[in-house]
Short mmCIF file of C-alpha atoms in Angstrom, two decimals:
data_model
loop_
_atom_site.label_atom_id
_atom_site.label_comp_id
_atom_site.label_asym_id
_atom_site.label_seq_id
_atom_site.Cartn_x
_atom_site.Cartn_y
_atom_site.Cartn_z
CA UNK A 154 -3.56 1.25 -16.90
CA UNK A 155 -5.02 -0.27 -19.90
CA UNK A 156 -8.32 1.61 -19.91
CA UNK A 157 -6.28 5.01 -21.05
CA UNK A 158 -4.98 3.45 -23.96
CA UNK A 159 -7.85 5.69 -25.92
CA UNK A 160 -7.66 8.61 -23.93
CA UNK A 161 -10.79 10.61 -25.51
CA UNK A 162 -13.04 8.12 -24.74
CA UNK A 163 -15.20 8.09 -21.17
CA UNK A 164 -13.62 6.29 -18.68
CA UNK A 165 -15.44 6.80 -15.37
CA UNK A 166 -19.20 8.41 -15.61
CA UNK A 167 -20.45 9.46 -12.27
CA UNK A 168 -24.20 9.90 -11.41
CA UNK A 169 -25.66 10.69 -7.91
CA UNK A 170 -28.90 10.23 -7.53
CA UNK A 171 -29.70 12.40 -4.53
CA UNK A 172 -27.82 15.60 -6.23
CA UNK A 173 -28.86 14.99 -9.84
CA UNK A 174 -25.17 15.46 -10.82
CA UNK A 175 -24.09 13.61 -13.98
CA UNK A 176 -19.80 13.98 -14.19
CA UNK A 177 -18.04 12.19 -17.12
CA UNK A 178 -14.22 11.96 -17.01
CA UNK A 179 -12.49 10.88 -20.54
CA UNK A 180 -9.03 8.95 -20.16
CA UNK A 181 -7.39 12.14 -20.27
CA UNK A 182 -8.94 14.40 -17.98
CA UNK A 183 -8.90 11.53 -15.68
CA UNK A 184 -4.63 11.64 -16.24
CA UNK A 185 -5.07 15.12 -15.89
CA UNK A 186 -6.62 15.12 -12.50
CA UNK A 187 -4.29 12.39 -11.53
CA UNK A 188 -1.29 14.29 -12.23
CA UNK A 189 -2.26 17.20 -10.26
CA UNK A 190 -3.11 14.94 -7.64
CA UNK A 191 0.38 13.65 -7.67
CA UNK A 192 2.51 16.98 -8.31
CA UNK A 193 0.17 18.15 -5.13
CA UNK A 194 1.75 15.35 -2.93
CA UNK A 195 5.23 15.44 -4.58
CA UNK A 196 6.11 18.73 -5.42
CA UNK A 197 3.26 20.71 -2.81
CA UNK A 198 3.45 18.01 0.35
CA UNK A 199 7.11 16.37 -0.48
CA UNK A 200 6.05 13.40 -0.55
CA UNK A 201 6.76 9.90 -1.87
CA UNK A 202 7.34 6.37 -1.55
CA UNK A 203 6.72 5.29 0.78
CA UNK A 204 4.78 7.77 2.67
CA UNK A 205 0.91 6.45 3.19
CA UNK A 206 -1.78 8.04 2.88
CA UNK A 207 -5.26 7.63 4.29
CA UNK A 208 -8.51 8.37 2.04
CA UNK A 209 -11.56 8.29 4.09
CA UNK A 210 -14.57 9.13 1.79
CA UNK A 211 -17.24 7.38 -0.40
CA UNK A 212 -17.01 5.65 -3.44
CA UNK A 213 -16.45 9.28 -6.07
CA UNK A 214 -14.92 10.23 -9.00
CA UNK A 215 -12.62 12.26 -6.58
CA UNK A 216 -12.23 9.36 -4.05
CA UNK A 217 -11.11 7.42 -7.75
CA UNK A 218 -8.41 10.21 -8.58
CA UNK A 219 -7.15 10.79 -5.44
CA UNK A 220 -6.21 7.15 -4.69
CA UNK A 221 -4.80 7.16 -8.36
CA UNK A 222 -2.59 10.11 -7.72
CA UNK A 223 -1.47 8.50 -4.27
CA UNK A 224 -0.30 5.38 -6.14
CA UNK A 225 1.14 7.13 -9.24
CA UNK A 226 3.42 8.68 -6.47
CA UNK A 227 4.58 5.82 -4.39
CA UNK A 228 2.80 5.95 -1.83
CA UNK A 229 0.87 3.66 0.13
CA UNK A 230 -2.77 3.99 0.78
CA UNK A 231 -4.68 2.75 3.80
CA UNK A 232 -7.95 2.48 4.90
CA UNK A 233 -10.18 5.16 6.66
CA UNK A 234 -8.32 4.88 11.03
CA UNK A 235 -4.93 3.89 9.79
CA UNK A 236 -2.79 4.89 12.10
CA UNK A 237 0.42 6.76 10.55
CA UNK A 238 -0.13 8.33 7.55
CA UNK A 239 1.43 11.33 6.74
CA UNK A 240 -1.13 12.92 4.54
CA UNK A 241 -5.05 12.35 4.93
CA UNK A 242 -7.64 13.40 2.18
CA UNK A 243 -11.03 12.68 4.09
CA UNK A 244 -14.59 14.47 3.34
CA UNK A 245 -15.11 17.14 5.33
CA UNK A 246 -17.80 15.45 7.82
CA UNK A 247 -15.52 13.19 8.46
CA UNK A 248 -11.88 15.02 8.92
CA UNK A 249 -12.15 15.60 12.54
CA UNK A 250 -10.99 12.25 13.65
CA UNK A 251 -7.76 13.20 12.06
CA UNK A 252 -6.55 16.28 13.77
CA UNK A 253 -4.34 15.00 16.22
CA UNK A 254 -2.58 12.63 13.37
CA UNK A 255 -0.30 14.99 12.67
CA UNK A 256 -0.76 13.87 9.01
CA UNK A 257 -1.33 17.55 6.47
CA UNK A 258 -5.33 16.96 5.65
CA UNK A 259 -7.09 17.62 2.55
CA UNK A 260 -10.72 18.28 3.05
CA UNK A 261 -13.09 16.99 0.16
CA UNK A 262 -16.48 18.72 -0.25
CA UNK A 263 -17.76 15.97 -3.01
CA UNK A 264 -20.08 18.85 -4.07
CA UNK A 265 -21.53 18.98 -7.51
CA UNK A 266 -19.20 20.68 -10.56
CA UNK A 267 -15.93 20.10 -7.88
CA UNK A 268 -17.30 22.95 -5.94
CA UNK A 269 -15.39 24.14 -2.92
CA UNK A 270 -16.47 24.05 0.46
CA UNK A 271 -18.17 27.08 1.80
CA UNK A 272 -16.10 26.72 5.24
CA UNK A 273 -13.09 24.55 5.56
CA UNK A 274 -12.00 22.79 8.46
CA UNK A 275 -9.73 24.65 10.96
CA UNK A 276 -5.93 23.26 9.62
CA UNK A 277 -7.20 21.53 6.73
CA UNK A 278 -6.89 22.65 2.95
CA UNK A 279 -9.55 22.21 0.46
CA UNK A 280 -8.11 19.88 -2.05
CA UNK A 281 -10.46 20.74 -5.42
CA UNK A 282 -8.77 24.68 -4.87
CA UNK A 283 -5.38 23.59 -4.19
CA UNK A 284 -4.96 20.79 -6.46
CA UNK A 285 -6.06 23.24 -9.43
CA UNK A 286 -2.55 25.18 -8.82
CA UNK A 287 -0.17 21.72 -9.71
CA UNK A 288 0.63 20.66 -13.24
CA UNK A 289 -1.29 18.60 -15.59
CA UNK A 290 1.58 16.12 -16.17
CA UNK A 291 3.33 14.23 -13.81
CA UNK A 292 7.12 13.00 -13.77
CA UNK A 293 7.27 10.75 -10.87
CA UNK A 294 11.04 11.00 -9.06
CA UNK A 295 11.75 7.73 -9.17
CA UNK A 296 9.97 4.79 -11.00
CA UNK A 297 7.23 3.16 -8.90
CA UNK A 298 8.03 -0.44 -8.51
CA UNK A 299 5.97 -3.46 -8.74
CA UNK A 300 7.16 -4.59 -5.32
CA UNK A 301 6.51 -1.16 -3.62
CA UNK A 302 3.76 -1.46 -1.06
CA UNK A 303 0.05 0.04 -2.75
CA UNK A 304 -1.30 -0.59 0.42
CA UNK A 305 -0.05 -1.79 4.13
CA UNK A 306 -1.03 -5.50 2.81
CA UNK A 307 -0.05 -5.35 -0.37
CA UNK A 308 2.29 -4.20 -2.71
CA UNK A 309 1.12 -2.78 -6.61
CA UNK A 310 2.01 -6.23 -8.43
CA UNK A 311 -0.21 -7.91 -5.57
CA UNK A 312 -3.05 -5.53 -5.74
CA UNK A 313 -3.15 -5.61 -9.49
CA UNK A 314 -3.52 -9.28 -9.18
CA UNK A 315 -6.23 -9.45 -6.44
CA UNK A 316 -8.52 -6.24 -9.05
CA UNK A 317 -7.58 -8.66 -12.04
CA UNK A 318 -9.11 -11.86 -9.64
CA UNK A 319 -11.88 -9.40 -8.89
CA UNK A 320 -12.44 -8.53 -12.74
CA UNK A 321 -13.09 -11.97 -13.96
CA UNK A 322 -15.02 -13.19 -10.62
CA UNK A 323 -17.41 -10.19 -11.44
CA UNK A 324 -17.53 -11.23 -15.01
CA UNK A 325 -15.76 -7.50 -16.02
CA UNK A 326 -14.64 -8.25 -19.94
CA UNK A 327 -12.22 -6.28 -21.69
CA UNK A 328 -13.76 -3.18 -23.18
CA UNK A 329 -16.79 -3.59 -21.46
CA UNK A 330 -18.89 -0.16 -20.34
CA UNK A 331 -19.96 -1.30 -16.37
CA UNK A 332 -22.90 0.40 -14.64
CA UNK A 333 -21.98 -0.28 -10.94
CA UNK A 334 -24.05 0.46 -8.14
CA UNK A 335 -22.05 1.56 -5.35
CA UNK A 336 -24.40 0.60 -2.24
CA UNK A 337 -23.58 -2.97 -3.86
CA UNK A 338 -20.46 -2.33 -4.24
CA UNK A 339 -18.39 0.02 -2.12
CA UNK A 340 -14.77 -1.52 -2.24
CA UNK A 341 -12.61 0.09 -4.65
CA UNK A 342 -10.80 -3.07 -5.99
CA UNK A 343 -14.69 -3.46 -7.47
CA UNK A 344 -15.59 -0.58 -8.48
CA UNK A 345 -12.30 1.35 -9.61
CA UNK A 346 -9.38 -1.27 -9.61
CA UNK A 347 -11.18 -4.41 -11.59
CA UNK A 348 -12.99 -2.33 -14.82
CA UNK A 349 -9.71 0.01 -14.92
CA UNK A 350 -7.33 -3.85 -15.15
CA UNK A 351 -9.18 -4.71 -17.92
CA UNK A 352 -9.54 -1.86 -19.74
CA UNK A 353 -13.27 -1.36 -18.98
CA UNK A 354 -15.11 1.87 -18.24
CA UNK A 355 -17.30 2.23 -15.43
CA UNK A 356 -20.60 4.63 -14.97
CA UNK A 357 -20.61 4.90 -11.41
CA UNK A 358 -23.95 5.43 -9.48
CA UNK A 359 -24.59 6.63 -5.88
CA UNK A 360 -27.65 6.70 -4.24
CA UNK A 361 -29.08 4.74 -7.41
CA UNK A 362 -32.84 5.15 -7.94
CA UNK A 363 -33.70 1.57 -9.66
CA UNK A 364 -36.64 3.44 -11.42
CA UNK A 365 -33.72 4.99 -13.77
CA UNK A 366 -31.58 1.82 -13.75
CA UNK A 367 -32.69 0.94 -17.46
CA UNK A 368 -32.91 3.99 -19.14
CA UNK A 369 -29.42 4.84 -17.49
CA UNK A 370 -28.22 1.25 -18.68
CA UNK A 371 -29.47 2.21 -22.34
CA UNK A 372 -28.31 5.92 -22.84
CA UNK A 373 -24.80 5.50 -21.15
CA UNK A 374 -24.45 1.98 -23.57
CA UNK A 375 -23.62 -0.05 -20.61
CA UNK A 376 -22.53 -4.03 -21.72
CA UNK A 377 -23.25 -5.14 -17.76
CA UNK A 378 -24.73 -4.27 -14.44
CA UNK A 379 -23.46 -4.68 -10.84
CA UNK A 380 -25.15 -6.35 -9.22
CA UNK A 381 -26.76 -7.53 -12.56
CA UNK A 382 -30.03 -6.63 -13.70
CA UNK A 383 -32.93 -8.91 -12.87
#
């Protein structure tokens, strides 16, 4: 992933809006959260390749690290109503079309400062508490291959080449800091896969109030807007 190859510097900035909540996530506490994310579903679920996953929930820093975790450990990830998966991490208001999956379910709150939720979901875990417990580095048990699916349509080489198409259709450079507004743009191959490619960080905002959108652009040094600024 080339956008860790500094890992002090911000990689994914997260603003909502609605909440007020401001979360920045350097290269390596994004790792670090990935990691966990990973030993979770290795080591805590006994999972791997290629087990799939489901992640139903909105565009999020968690939603980001979650699907990056999935992926660091083989497995496949499909969209929210995939039928099959073996492990679902969904937000909360949205879990209970999984309960008769069979799949183990991870509830997200999304709440500001990766609170818990107050009540969790009858057979579900909260994944912010139990993710906390796994390691901070992650050894995968066998080498994740280019071939190996990412998702049921495509495998990782195949996704990294449909984010790279992505990256230069949306004019993404190398380097480049990316304010993306996530109404606009709610598909992960545009807002996490295509910056991360190219070795671009991204300040992500929900619920963005376009009063803010140029003071945000100036403070958080942001090369390029999506959509771009008028």
């Amino acid at each position: 992933m080339a956008a860790t190859a500094d890992p002090a510097r911000p990689l994914l900035t997260w603003y909502d809006d609605h909440t007020g909540e401001r979360v920045e996530l350097s290269g390596a506490t994004c790792a670090n959260w990935l990691a966990k994310t990973a030993n979770l579903l290795v080591d805590g679920s006994g999972l791997a390749g290629p087990a799939r996953a489901v992640v139903d929930a909105p565009p999020h820093w968690q939603t980001a690290v979650i699907m990056l975790g999935c992926w660091s450990a083989g497995l496949s990830v499909a969209p929210p109503g995939a039928v099959g998966p073996e492990v679902v991490f969904a937000a909360a208001d949205r879990l209970s079309r999984y309960a008769d999956t069979g799949a183990e379910l991870f509830a997200l709150a999304l709440a500001p400062l990766a609170a818990p939720l107050r009540h969790v979901p009858p057979g579900a875990t909260d994944f912010v508490v139990e993710v906390r417990a796994y390691g901070d580095h992650f050894a995968p048990p066998s080498p994740v291959r280019p071939g190996d699916p990412a998702t049921p349509e495509h495998s990782h080489a195949e996704l990294c080449r449909a984010a790279a198409a992505r990256a230069a259709a949306l004019g993404i450079a190398p380097g480049a800091r990316v304010l993306v507004d996530l109404t606009a743009y709610p598909d992960p191959r545009d807002w996490l896969l295509a910056p991360l490619l190219v070795g671009a960080s991204t300040v992500l905002c929900a619920h963005l109030d376009p009063a803010r959108l140029a003071d945000r652009t100036s403070t958080e040094r942001a090369m390029m807007t999506l959509p771009p600024a008028r």
